[in-house]
Amino acid sequence: MASSAMPTRDDFAALLDKSLGESQSFEGKVVKGRVTAIENDLVVIDVGLKSEGRISIREFTPPGQAPQVSVGEEVEVYVDRVENAFGEAMLSRDRARREAAWDKLETQFNAGERVEGTIFGRVKGGFTVDLGGAVAFLPGSQVDIRPVRDVTPLMGIAQPFQLLKMDRKRGNIVVSRRSILEETRAEARTGLIQSLSEGQVIDGVVKNITDYGAFVDLGGIDGLLHVTDMSYKRVGHPNEVINIGDTVKVQIIRINRDTQRISLGMKQLESDPWEGADAKYPVGAKLSGRVTNITEYGAFIELEPGIEGLVHVSEMSWVKKNVHPGKIVSTSQEVDVIVLEVDGEKRRISLGLKQAQRNPWEVFAEEHPVGSVVEGEVKNSTEFGLFIGLPGDVDGMVHMSDIAWGVSGEAALQLHHKGEMVKAQVLEVDVERERISLGIKQVSGETASGETAGESAPAAAGEYRKNQVVTAIVREARDGGIEVQIGEDGPTAFIKRSDLSRDRDEQRPERFQIGQKVDAQVVGFERGKRPMLSIKAMQISEEKQQVAQYGSSDSGASLGDILGAALNKAKQDG
């Protein structure tokens, strides 16, 4: 009987190397195994090695779900080490799932595809998401389009995510749920905006209110309702008309399909109050309104809801000039106004506040006729006279020549001071130019010659007769003419620019010098006493006399011949 050959040391070494080689080829790889038993919290798996491996049942439990494993099931596991200190294979279900998941995710990431995952935990700055075995980070800003206070309802639910970043070496994955929502909303917005048209009336819900308007949700897309399109009447702030959460009926005014912006209006659904405004508010009509807004240039008056007119600052008061409108009227004040102008196309109405009241100069003229005596306070002293405050908030002026008899202008100005109460006679009231001329010397009790006033006072003016030629001394030259005094101590008079000469080129006040003597003709008496003089009238009268004496132009003699004859006769007489 032949005996079998005994294995040699080399044979044992070869068998060991083969066994170890087969075992080592498993390490660091994902292999398939079969579940042989479930012992307490451990799952026993045979992967074809000398010994079985055990994996915690937790690795077979998806986030928020029950364990998904049973005996006899074939599963993929990752072989970390063939044997540990207890002679068991070191296996990992999580690692196997993670490796498989990474392979799949890299393919999806490169293709720009969405992935499905489940939010299962919170970490600093965001949340953790299970992507079929791979754990990703979901930043808090990428959870939703708007900040979310409570994410609990979103956890444990499989939902789509967008891969933002992947780094396999570091094991980092960043995902976004917000980008998915934005893309979905953009698709919905595009579809919705295509279904809308300008002029369409639609219901919406007020989502947000700003100083300039409100954003209205039209069922997936927002439109802007500007404050000026909320109502025809003035709206200070949108919350005066609507509140967040209100359901409002709006009209689509404009649609920009490129930018997906929609402009909405509410007032367009109401009747336009400006229709027929020209007929409703005729020029000259007296109306009542409420002050809604005050600016530096005037005040806006609401005549009816949606119709406002402007009272310009120049039309606010007869007597208060260069004053801020806020010092004349106040917001919400009810006032009477007069319609000055209406432009229905431009939606403008010009109103007058002062026109609704009587002209104070007219009232003064009625209550204080020329010749009456008034009393008032000296408001101001200027280089040419005094301003006196009069009833009705109007001012009158006393020219320096009318302050005192026989006193020069500058000296007369020194006789009275600001704040002093004085009496004066009304000499003239010019309503159109809003001027009142007064005289203090006319109520002083003296005449031009210093006599006591009485029967002799009118005689001072009565010394002169109409058409009389007098010699006067120039006391002052102004733009409108020259101030003169008849004789050395006679009454003063004012010769207007148009009366300075028959020749228009000579009607220049600046050609007269202070102290110069001029001849002029008395053409009347203003205020009953003061002579009215005209150099022009004197020249015309002299010409008529020469024509009458030396011939007329009708006889064939020219005006030059006539005047030449007159000059020759004057030389001969001389």
Coordinates of C-alpha atoms in Angstrom, one line a residue:
M1 CA 0.0 0.0 0.0
A2 CA 1.4 3.1 -1.2
S3 CA 1.4 5.9 1.3
S4 CA 0.3 9.5 0.3
A5 CA 2.9 12.1 0.2
M6 CA 2.9 14.5 3.2
P7 CA 2.5 18.2 2.4
T8 CA 5.7 20.1 2.6
R9 CA 6.4 23.4 4.2
D10 CA 6.3 25.0 0.7
D11 CA 2.8 23.5 0.1
F12 CA 1.4 25.1 3.4
A13 CA 3.0 28.4 2.4
A14 CA 1.3 28.3 -1.0
L15 CA -2.1 27.5 0.5
L16 CA -1.8 30.2 3.1
D17 CA -0.8 32.8 0.5
K18 CA -3.8 31.8 -1.6
S19 CA -6.2 32.0 1.3
L20 CA -4.8 35.4 2.5
G21 CA -4.8 36.7 -1.1
E22 CA -8.4 35.9 -1.5
S23 CA -9.3 37.5 1.8
Q24 CA -7.2 40.6 1.3
S25 CA -8.9 41.1 -2.2
F26 CA -12.2 41.7 -0.3
E27 CA -10.9 44.6 1.9
G28 CA -11.9 48.1 0.8
K29 CA -14.5 46.9 -1.6
V30 CA -18.3 46.7 -1.7
V31 CA -19.4 43.1 -1.9
K32 CA -22.7 41.3 -1.8
G33 CA -23.7 39.2 1.2
R34 CA -26.6 37.4 2.6
V35 CA -28.4 38.1 5.9
T36 CA -28.2 34.9 8.0
A37 CA -29.6 36.1 11.2
I38 CA -30.9 39.2 13.2
E39 CA -29.7 39.0 16.8
N40 CA -31.0 41.8 19.0
D41 CA -29.7 45.0 17.4
L42 CA -27.2 43.3 15.1
V43 CA -27.6 41.9 11.6
V44 CA -25.4 38.8 10.8
I45 CA -24.1 38.7 7.2
D46 CA -22.2 36.1 5.3
V47 CA -20.0 37.5 2.6
G48 CA -18.2 34.2 1.7
L49 CA -15.3 34.6 4.1
K50 CA -14.1 32.3 6.8
S51 CA -16.2 34.2 9.3
E52 CA -19.4 36.2 9.2
G53 CA -19.7 39.9 10.0
R54 CA -22.1 41.8 12.2
I55 CA -23.6 45.2 11.4
S56 CA -25.8 47.4 13.7
I57 CA -29.4 47.3 12.6
R58 CA -29.3 51.1 12.7
E59 CA -27.5 51.1 9.4
F60 CA -30.5 49.4 7.8
T61 CA -32.9 52.0 9.1
P62 CA -33.6 55.0 6.8
P63 CA -34.1 58.4 8.6
G64 CA -37.5 58.5 10.1
Q65 CA -38.5 55.0 9.1
A66 CA -38.5 51.4 10.5
P67 CA -35.6 49.0 9.8
Q68 CA -35.6 47.6 6.3
V69 CA -33.9 44.2 6.5
S70 CA -34.9 40.5 6.8
V71 CA -33.2 37.1 7.1
G72 CA -32.2 35.6 3.7
E73 CA -32.1 39.1 2.0
E74 CA -29.1 39.8 -0.2
V75 CA -27.5 43.1 0.6
E76 CA -24.4 45.1 -0.4
V77 CA -21.9 45.8 2.3
Y78 CA -18.4 47.4 2.5
V79 CA -15.6 45.2 3.8
D80 CA -13.4 47.3 6.0
R81 CA -11.3 44.4 7.4
V82 CA -11.4 40.6 6.9
E83 CA -11.0 39.8 10.6
N84 CA -10.9 41.7 13.9
A85 CA -9.7 40.6 17.3
F86 CA -12.7 38.3 17.6
G87 CA -12.1 36.6 14.3
E88 CA -15.0 38.4 12.6
A89 CA -15.3 40.3 9.3
M90 CA -15.6 44.1 9.8
L91 CA -18.5 45.2 7.5
S92 CA -20.5 48.4 7.0
R93 CA -23.8 48.9 5.4
D94 CA -23.6 52.7 5.6
R95 CA -20.3 52.8 3.9
A96 CA -21.6 50.6 1.1
R97 CA -24.6 52.8 0.6
R98 CA -22.4 55.9 0.7
E99 CA -20.0 54.6 -1.9
A100 CA -22.8 53.6 -4.2
A101 CA -24.6 56.9 -3.6
W102 CA -21.5 59.0 -4.4
D103 CA -21.1 57.2 -7.7
K104 CA -24.6 58.0 -8.6
L105 CA -24.5 61.5 -7.3
E106 CA -21.4 62.4 -9.3
T107 CA -23.2 61.3 -12.4
Q108 CA -26.2 63.4 -11.6
F109 CA -24.1 66.4 -10.5
N110 CA -22.3 66.4 -13.9
A111 CA -25.6 66.1 -15.7
G112 CA -27.2 69.0 -13.6
E113 CA -30.0 66.7 -12.5
R114 CA -32.1 67.0 -9.4
V115 CA -31.6 64.4 -6.7
E116 CA -34.0 63.1 -4.1
G117 CA -33.2 63.3 -0.4
T118 CA -34.6 63.5 3.1
I119 CA -33.9 66.2 5.8
F120 CA -33.1 64.3 9.0
G121 CA -31.1 66.5 11.3
R122 CA -30.0 70.0 12.4
V123 CA -26.4 71.3 12.4
K124 CA -24.9 74.7 12.8
G125 CA -26.0 77.0 10.0
G126 CA -28.4 74.5 8.4
F127 CA -29.6 70.9 8.2
T128 CA -28.4 67.4 7.2
V129 CA -29.9 65.6 4.2
D130 CA -29.7 61.9 3.4
L131 CA -29.2 61.4 -0.3
G132 CA -29.6 57.6 -0.5
G133 CA -26.6 57.0 1.8
A134 CA -24.5 60.1 1.3
V135 CA -25.0 62.9 3.8
A136 CA -25.3 66.4 2.4
F137 CA -25.4 69.9 4.0
L138 CA -28.5 72.1 3.4
P139 CA -27.7 75.7 4.4
G140 CA -30.5 77.6 6.2
S141 CA -30.7 80.2 3.4
Q142 CA -31.4 77.4 0.9
V143 CA -34.4 75.8 2.6
D144 CA -37.1 78.0 1.1
I145 CA -37.6 81.2 -1.0
R146 CA -38.5 83.0 2.2
P147 CA -37.1 82.5 5.7
V148 CA -38.7 79.5 7.4
R149 CA -39.1 79.6 11.2
D150 CA -40.1 75.9 11.7
V151 CA -38.5 73.2 9.4
T152 CA -40.1 70.3 11.4
P153 CA -42.9 69.7 8.8
L154 CA -40.2 69.3 6.1
M155 CA -38.2 66.7 7.9
G156 CA -38.4 63.0 7.2
I157 CA -40.1 63.6 3.8
A158 CA -38.5 62.6 0.5
Q159 CA -38.2 65.6 -1.7
P160 CA -36.1 67.0 -4.6
F161 CA -32.9 68.9 -4.1
Q162 CA -30.4 70.6 -6.4
L163 CA -26.7 69.7 -6.0
L164 CA -24.7 72.9 -5.6
K165 CA -21.2 71.5 -4.7
M166 CA -19.5 68.1 -4.4
D167 CA -16.0 67.2 -3.0
R168 CA -15.5 63.4 -2.7
K169 CA -12.1 63.6 -1.2
R170 CA -13.4 65.7 1.7
G171 CA -16.8 64.0 1.7
N172 CA -18.6 67.4 1.3
I173 CA -21.9 67.8 -0.5
V174 CA -24.0 71.0 -0.5
V175 CA -27.6 71.0 -1.7
S176 CA -30.4 73.5 -2.2
R177 CA -34.2 73.2 -1.9
R178 CA -34.7 76.9 -2.6
S179 CA -33.4 76.6 -6.2
I180 CA -36.0 73.9 -6.9
L181 CA -38.8 76.1 -5.6
E182 CA -37.6 79.1 -7.6
E183 CA -37.4 77.1 -10.7
T184 CA -40.8 75.6 -10.1
R185 CA -42.2 79.1 -9.4
A186 CA -40.6 80.5 -12.5
E187 CA -42.3 77.8 -14.6
A188 CA -45.6 78.5 -12.9
R189 CA -45.1 82.3 -13.3
T190 CA -44.3 81.9 -17.0
G191 CA -47.4 79.9 -17.5
L192 CA -49.6 82.3 -15.5
I193 CA -48.3 85.4 -17.1
Q194 CA -49.1 84.0 -20.5
S195 CA -52.7 83.6 -19.4
L196 CA -53.0 87.3 -18.3
S197 CA -53.7 90.3 -20.6
E198 CA -53.7 94.0 -20.1
G199 CA -57.1 95.4 -19.1
Q200 CA -58.1 92.2 -17.5
V201 CA -59.8 92.4 -14.1
I202 CA -58.7 89.9 -11.5
D203 CA -58.8 89.2 -7.8
G204 CA -55.7 89.2 -5.7
V205 CA -54.4 89.0 -2.2
V206 CA -52.3 91.8 -0.7
K207 CA -49.0 90.2 0.4
N208 CA -46.8 93.2 1.3
I209 CA -47.2 97.0 1.7
T210 CA -44.5 99.6 1.1
D211 CA -44.4 103.4 1.2
Y212 CA -44.9 103.5 -2.6
G213 CA -47.6 100.8 -3.0
A214 CA -48.5 97.2 -2.4
F215 CA -47.6 93.8 -3.9
V216 CA -50.6 91.7 -4.8
D217 CA -50.5 87.9 -5.3
L218 CA -52.4 87.0 -8.4
G219 CA -52.2 83.2 -7.8
G220 CA -48.5 82.5 -8.2
I221 CA -47.2 85.8 -9.5
D222 CA -47.1 89.2 -7.8
G223 CA -48.1 92.5 -9.3
L224 CA -47.4 96.0 -8.1
L225 CA -50.3 98.2 -7.1
H226 CA -48.7 101.7 -7.0
V227 CA -50.1 104.2 -4.5
T228 CA -51.1 106.6 -7.3
D229 CA -53.3 103.9 -8.8
M230 CA -55.2 103.0 -5.7
S231 CA -57.6 105.9 -5.8
Y232 CA -58.3 109.1 -7.6
K233 CA -58.2 111.0 -4.3
R234 CA -54.9 111.8 -2.6
V235 CA -53.5 108.8 -0.7
G236 CA -50.8 109.5 1.9
H237 CA -49.9 105.9 2.6
P238 CA -51.2 102.6 1.0
N239 CA -52.4 101.3 4.4
E240 CA -55.0 104.1 4.3
V241 CA -56.8 102.1 1.6
I242 CA -55.7 98.4 2.0
N243 CA -54.2 96.0 4.5
I244 CA -52.1 92.8 4.3
G245 CA -54.3 89.8 3.6
D246 CA -57.1 91.8 2.0
T247 CA -58.6 90.4 -1.2
V248 CA -58.8 93.1 -3.7
K249 CA -60.2 93.5 -7.2
V250 CA -57.6 95.0 -9.6
Q251 CA -57.1 95.7 -13.2
I252 CA -54.0 94.8 -15.1
I253 CA -52.5 98.0 -16.5
R254 CA -49.3 96.8 -18.0
I255 CA -47.5 93.5 -18.5
N256 CA -43.8 93.2 -19.2
R257 CA -43.4 89.6 -20.3
D258 CA -39.6 89.9 -20.5
T259 CA -39.1 91.0 -16.9
Q260 CA -42.4 89.3 -15.8
R261 CA -43.5 92.6 -14.1
I262 CA -47.1 93.4 -13.8
S263 CA -48.6 96.9 -12.9
L264 CA -52.0 96.9 -11.3
G265 CA -54.6 99.5 -10.7
M266 CA -57.7 99.9 -8.5
K267 CA -58.9 103.4 -9.4
Q268 CA -59.3 102.3 -13.0
L269 CA -62.3 100.3 -11.9
E270 CA -64.0 103.6 -10.7
S271 CA -65.5 106.4 -12.7
D272 CA -63.1 109.2 -13.5
P273 CA -64.1 112.3 -11.5
W274 CA -62.2 114.5 -14.0
E275 CA -64.7 113.7 -16.8
G276 CA -66.7 116.8 -17.4
A277 CA -64.6 118.8 -15.0
D278 CA -64.8 121.9 -17.3
A279 CA -68.6 122.0 -17.0
K280 CA -68.6 121.1 -13.2
Y281 CA -66.1 123.8 -12.3
P282 CA -66.6 126.9 -14.5
V283 CA -64.2 129.8 -14.2
G284 CA -65.5 132.2 -11.6
A285 CA -67.5 129.7 -9.6
K286 CA -67.2 129.9 -5.8
L287 CA -66.6 126.6 -4.2
S288 CA -65.8 125.1 -0.8
G289 CA -62.9 122.6 -0.3
R290 CA -60.6 121.0 2.2
V291 CA -56.8 121.7 2.4
T292 CA -55.0 118.4 1.7
N293 CA -51.4 119.4 1.2
I294 CA -49.3 122.5 1.7
T295 CA -46.1 123.3 -0.2
E296 CA -43.8 126.2 -0.6
Y297 CA -45.5 127.3 -3.8
G298 CA -49.1 127.0 -2.6
A299 CA -51.8 124.7 -1.2
F300 CA -53.9 121.9 -2.7
I301 CA -57.6 122.0 -2.1
E302 CA -59.8 118.9 -2.5
L303 CA -63.1 119.9 -4.2
E304 CA -64.4 116.3 -4.2
P305 CA -62.8 112.9 -3.9
G306 CA -60.3 112.6 -6.7
I307 CA -60.4 116.3 -7.7
E308 CA -57.9 118.7 -6.3
G309 CA -57.0 122.3 -7.3
L310 CA -54.0 124.4 -6.5
V311 CA -54.1 127.8 -4.9
H312 CA -50.8 129.4 -5.8
V313 CA -49.1 131.4 -3.1
S314 CA -49.7 134.5 -5.2
E315 CA -53.4 133.9 -5.0
M316 CA -53.7 133.3 -1.2
S317 CA -53.9 136.7 0.3
W318 CA -54.5 140.3 -0.8
V319 CA -52.2 141.7 1.9
K320 CA -49.8 139.0 3.0
K321 CA -47.0 138.9 0.4
N322 CA -44.0 136.6 0.3
V323 CA -45.5 134.5 3.2
H324 CA -45.3 130.7 3.4
P325 CA -48.8 129.2 2.6
G326 CA -48.6 127.3 6.0
K327 CA -49.0 130.7 7.8
I328 CA -52.3 131.4 5.9
V329 CA -54.0 128.0 5.9
S330 CA -53.6 124.7 7.7
T331 CA -54.1 121.1 6.6
S332 CA -57.7 119.8 6.8
Q333 CA -59.0 123.4 7.0
E334 CA -62.3 124.1 5.1
V335 CA -61.9 127.1 2.8
D336 CA -63.8 129.0 0.1
V337 CA -62.1 129.4 -3.2
I338 CA -62.8 130.8 -6.7
V339 CA -62.1 128.8 -9.9
L340 CA -59.5 130.8 -11.9
E341 CA -58.6 128.2 -14.7
V342 CA -59.5 124.6 -15.6
D343 CA -57.6 122.2 -17.8
G344 CA -59.4 118.9 -17.9
E345 CA -56.8 117.2 -20.2
K346 CA -53.9 118.0 -17.9
R347 CA -56.2 117.5 -14.8
R348 CA -55.4 120.9 -13.4
I349 CA -57.5 123.4 -11.7
S350 CA -56.2 126.8 -10.6
L351 CA -58.0 128.3 -7.6
G352 CA -57.9 131.6 -5.8
L353 CA -58.3 132.0 -2.1
K354 CA -58.1 135.8 -2.0
Q355 CA -60.7 136.2 -4.7
A356 CA -63.3 134.6 -2.4
Q357 CA -62.9 137.6 -0.2
R358 CA -63.5 141.3 -0.9
N359 CA -60.6 143.3 -2.1
P360 CA -59.5 145.2 1.0
W361 CA -58.6 148.3 -1.1
E362 CA -62.1 148.4 -2.5
V363 CA -63.5 148.1 1.1
F364 CA -61.2 150.9 2.3
A365 CA -62.2 153.1 -0.6
E366 CA -65.9 152.7 0.3
E367 CA -65.4 153.2 4.0
H368 CA -62.8 156.0 3.7
P369 CA -63.4 158.2 0.7
V370 CA -60.9 160.8 -0.5
G371 CA -60.8 163.7 2.0
S372 CA -61.7 161.6 5.1
V373 CA -59.3 161.4 8.0
V374 CA -57.9 158.1 9.2
E375 CA -55.6 157.1 12.1
G376 CA -52.8 154.5 11.9
E377 CA -49.4 153.4 13.1
V378 CA -46.2 154.3 11.3
K379 CA -45.0 150.9 10.1
N380 CA -41.9 152.0 8.2
S381 CA -39.9 155.0 7.1
T382 CA -38.2 155.1 3.7
E383 CA -36.2 157.7 1.8
F384 CA -39.3 159.0 0.1
G385 CA -42.0 158.8 2.7
L386 CA -43.8 157.0 5.5
F387 CA -46.0 153.8 5.4
I388 CA -49.0 153.9 7.7
G389 CA -51.0 150.8 8.8
L390 CA -54.7 151.2 8.1
P391 CA -57.9 149.3 8.8
G392 CA -58.3 146.1 6.8
D393 CA -54.6 145.2 7.0
V394 CA -53.7 147.6 4.2
D395 CA -50.9 150.2 4.2
G396 CA -51.0 153.8 3.0
M397 CA -48.1 156.0 2.0
V398 CA -47.4 159.5 3.1
H399 CA -45.0 161.1 0.6
M400 CA -42.4 163.2 2.3
S401 CA -43.8 166.3 0.6
D402 CA -47.2 165.7 2.3
I403 CA -45.8 165.3 5.9
A404 CA -45.6 169.0 6.9
W405 CA -46.1 172.4 5.4
G406 CA -42.9 174.4 4.7
V407 CA -40.6 171.6 5.7
S408 CA -38.1 169.9 3.3
G409 CA -38.7 166.3 2.5
E410 CA -35.7 164.9 4.5
A411 CA -36.4 167.1 7.5
A412 CA -40.1 166.1 7.4
L413 CA -39.2 162.4 7.6
Q414 CA -37.5 163.1 10.9
L415 CA -40.7 164.4 12.4
H416 CA -42.2 160.9 12.9
H417 CA -40.9 157.6 14.0
K418 CA -41.8 153.9 13.7
G419 CA -44.7 152.8 16.0
E420 CA -46.1 156.3 16.4
M421 CA -49.9 156.8 15.9
V422 CA -50.7 159.6 13.4
K423 CA -53.7 161.0 11.7
A424 CA -53.8 161.6 8.0
Q425 CA -56.1 162.6 5.2
V426 CA -57.0 160.2 2.4
L427 CA -55.7 161.8 -0.8
E428 CA -56.1 159.0 -3.3
V429 CA -57.0 155.3 -3.5
D430 CA -55.8 153.3 -6.5
V431 CA -57.5 149.9 -6.2
E432 CA -55.9 148.4 -9.3
R433 CA -52.4 149.3 -8.2
E434 CA -53.2 148.6 -4.5
R435 CA -52.0 152.0 -3.4
I436 CA -53.3 154.5 -0.9
S437 CA -51.9 158.0 -0.7
L438 CA -52.2 159.9 2.5
G439 CA -51.3 163.4 3.7
I440 CA -50.4 164.3 7.3
K441 CA -49.9 168.0 6.7
Q442 CA -53.5 168.3 5.3
V443 CA -54.8 167.7 8.9
S444 CA -52.1 169.6 10.7
G445 CA -54.2 172.8 11.0
E446 CA -51.8 175.0 8.9
T447 CA -51.6 176.1 5.3
A448 CA -48.7 176.4 2.9
S449 CA -48.1 179.9 4.1
G450 CA -48.3 179.0 7.7
E451 CA -51.8 180.4 8.3
T452 CA -54.3 178.7 10.6
A453 CA -56.5 176.2 8.7
G454 CA -60.1 177.3 8.1
E455 CA -61.6 179.1 5.3
S456 CA -58.1 180.0 4.1
A457 CA -56.9 176.4 3.6
P458 CA -58.7 175.8 0.3
A459 CA -57.6 179.2 -0.8
A460 CA -54.0 178.0 -0.9
A461 CA -54.8 175.8 -3.8
G462 CA -57.4 178.2 -5.0
E463 CA -54.6 180.7 -5.7
Y464 CA -53.9 178.7 -8.9
R465 CA -56.4 178.2 -11.7
K466 CA -56.7 175.7 -14.4
N467 CA -54.5 176.3 -17.6
Q468 CA -52.3 178.8 -15.6
V469 CA -48.6 178.5 -16.4
V470 CA -46.5 178.4 -13.2
T471 CA -42.8 178.1 -12.5
A472 CA -41.8 175.2 -10.3
I473 CA -38.5 173.9 -8.8
V474 CA -37.5 170.3 -9.3
R475 CA -37.2 168.6 -5.9
E476 CA -36.8 164.9 -7.0
A477 CA -36.6 162.8 -10.2
R478 CA -38.1 159.3 -10.2
D479 CA -38.7 156.7 -12.8
G480 CA -42.3 157.8 -13.2
G481 CA -41.7 161.5 -13.4
I482 CA -40.5 164.5 -11.3
E483 CA -41.6 165.9 -8.0
V484 CA -41.7 169.8 -8.1
Q485 CA -42.6 172.6 -5.8
I486 CA -44.4 175.7 -7.1
G487 CA -42.3 178.7 -6.0
E488 CA -40.1 178.6 -2.9
D489 CA -42.8 177.7 -0.5
G490 CA -45.8 176.7 -2.6
P491 CA -47.5 173.4 -2.8
T492 CA -45.9 170.3 -4.3
A493 CA -47.0 168.5 -7.5
F494 CA -45.9 165.5 -9.4
I495 CA -45.4 165.7 -13.2
K496 CA -45.7 162.3 -14.8
R497 CA -43.2 161.0 -17.3
S498 CA -45.7 161.3 -20.2
D499 CA -46.3 165.0 -19.3
L500 CA -42.6 166.0 -19.3
S501 CA -42.5 166.9 -23.0
R502 CA -44.5 166.8 -26.2
D503 CA -41.5 165.1 -27.7
R504 CA -41.4 161.4 -26.7
D505 CA -37.5 161.4 -26.7
E506 CA -37.5 164.2 -24.1
Q507 CA -39.8 162.4 -21.7
R508 CA -36.9 161.4 -19.5
P509 CA -37.0 162.3 -15.8
E510 CA -33.2 162.0 -15.6
R511 CA -32.6 165.1 -17.8
F512 CA -33.9 167.3 -15.0
Q513 CA -31.6 168.4 -12.2
I514 CA -32.6 169.0 -8.5
G515 CA -33.2 172.7 -8.1
Q516 CA -33.8 173.3 -11.8
K517 CA -36.7 175.7 -12.6
V518 CA -39.3 174.5 -15.1
D519 CA -42.5 176.1 -16.5
A520 CA -45.6 173.9 -16.5
Q521 CA -49.3 174.4 -17.0
V522 CA -52.0 173.6 -14.4
V523 CA -54.2 171.0 -15.9
G524 CA -56.3 170.2 -12.8
F525 CA -56.4 169.6 -9.1
E526 CA -56.0 166.1 -7.6
R527 CA -57.7 165.3 -4.3
G528 CA -59.4 168.6 -4.5
K529 CA -56.4 170.8 -3.7
R530 CA -53.1 169.7 -5.1
P531 CA -52.4 171.2 -8.5
M532 CA -51.7 168.8 -11.4
L533 CA -49.0 170.1 -13.8
S534 CA -47.9 169.3 -17.3
I535 CA -45.0 170.6 -19.4
K536 CA -46.5 168.8 -22.4
A537 CA -49.8 170.6 -22.1
M538 CA -48.0 174.0 -21.8
Q539 CA -46.1 173.3 -25.0
I540 CA -49.2 172.3 -26.9
S541 CA -51.0 175.4 -25.6
E542 CA -48.2 177.7 -26.7
E543 CA -48.2 176.1 -30.2
K544 CA -51.9 176.7 -30.5
Q545 CA -51.5 180.3 -29.6
Q546 CA -48.7 180.7 -32.2
V547 CA -50.9 179.1 -34.9
A548 CA -53.8 181.4 -34.0
Q549 CA -51.6 184.5 -34.1
Y550 CA -49.5 183.9 -37.1
G551 CA -51.6 181.7 -39.4
S552 CA -52.8 178.2 -39.7
S553 CA -51.5 175.2 -41.6
D554 CA -54.6 175.2 -43.7
S555 CA -53.5 178.5 -45.3
G556 CA -50.4 176.8 -46.7
A557 CA -48.0 177.9 -44.0
S558 CA -46.0 175.1 -42.4
L559 CA -45.6 174.8 -38.7
G560 CA -41.9 175.7 -39.1
D561 CA -42.9 179.0 -40.9
I562 CA -45.3 179.8 -38.2
L563 CA -42.9 179.2 -35.4
G564 CA -40.2 181.1 -37.4
A565 CA -42.4 184.1 -37.6
A566 CA -43.1 183.9 -33.9
L567 CA -39.4 183.9 -33.1
N568 CA -38.7 186.9 -35.4
K569 CA -41.5 188.9 -33.7
A570 CA -40.1 187.9 -30.3
K571 CA -36.7 189.3 -31.4
Q572 CA -38.2 192.5 -32.7
D573 CA -40.1 193.0 -29.5
G574 CA -37.0 192.3 -27.6

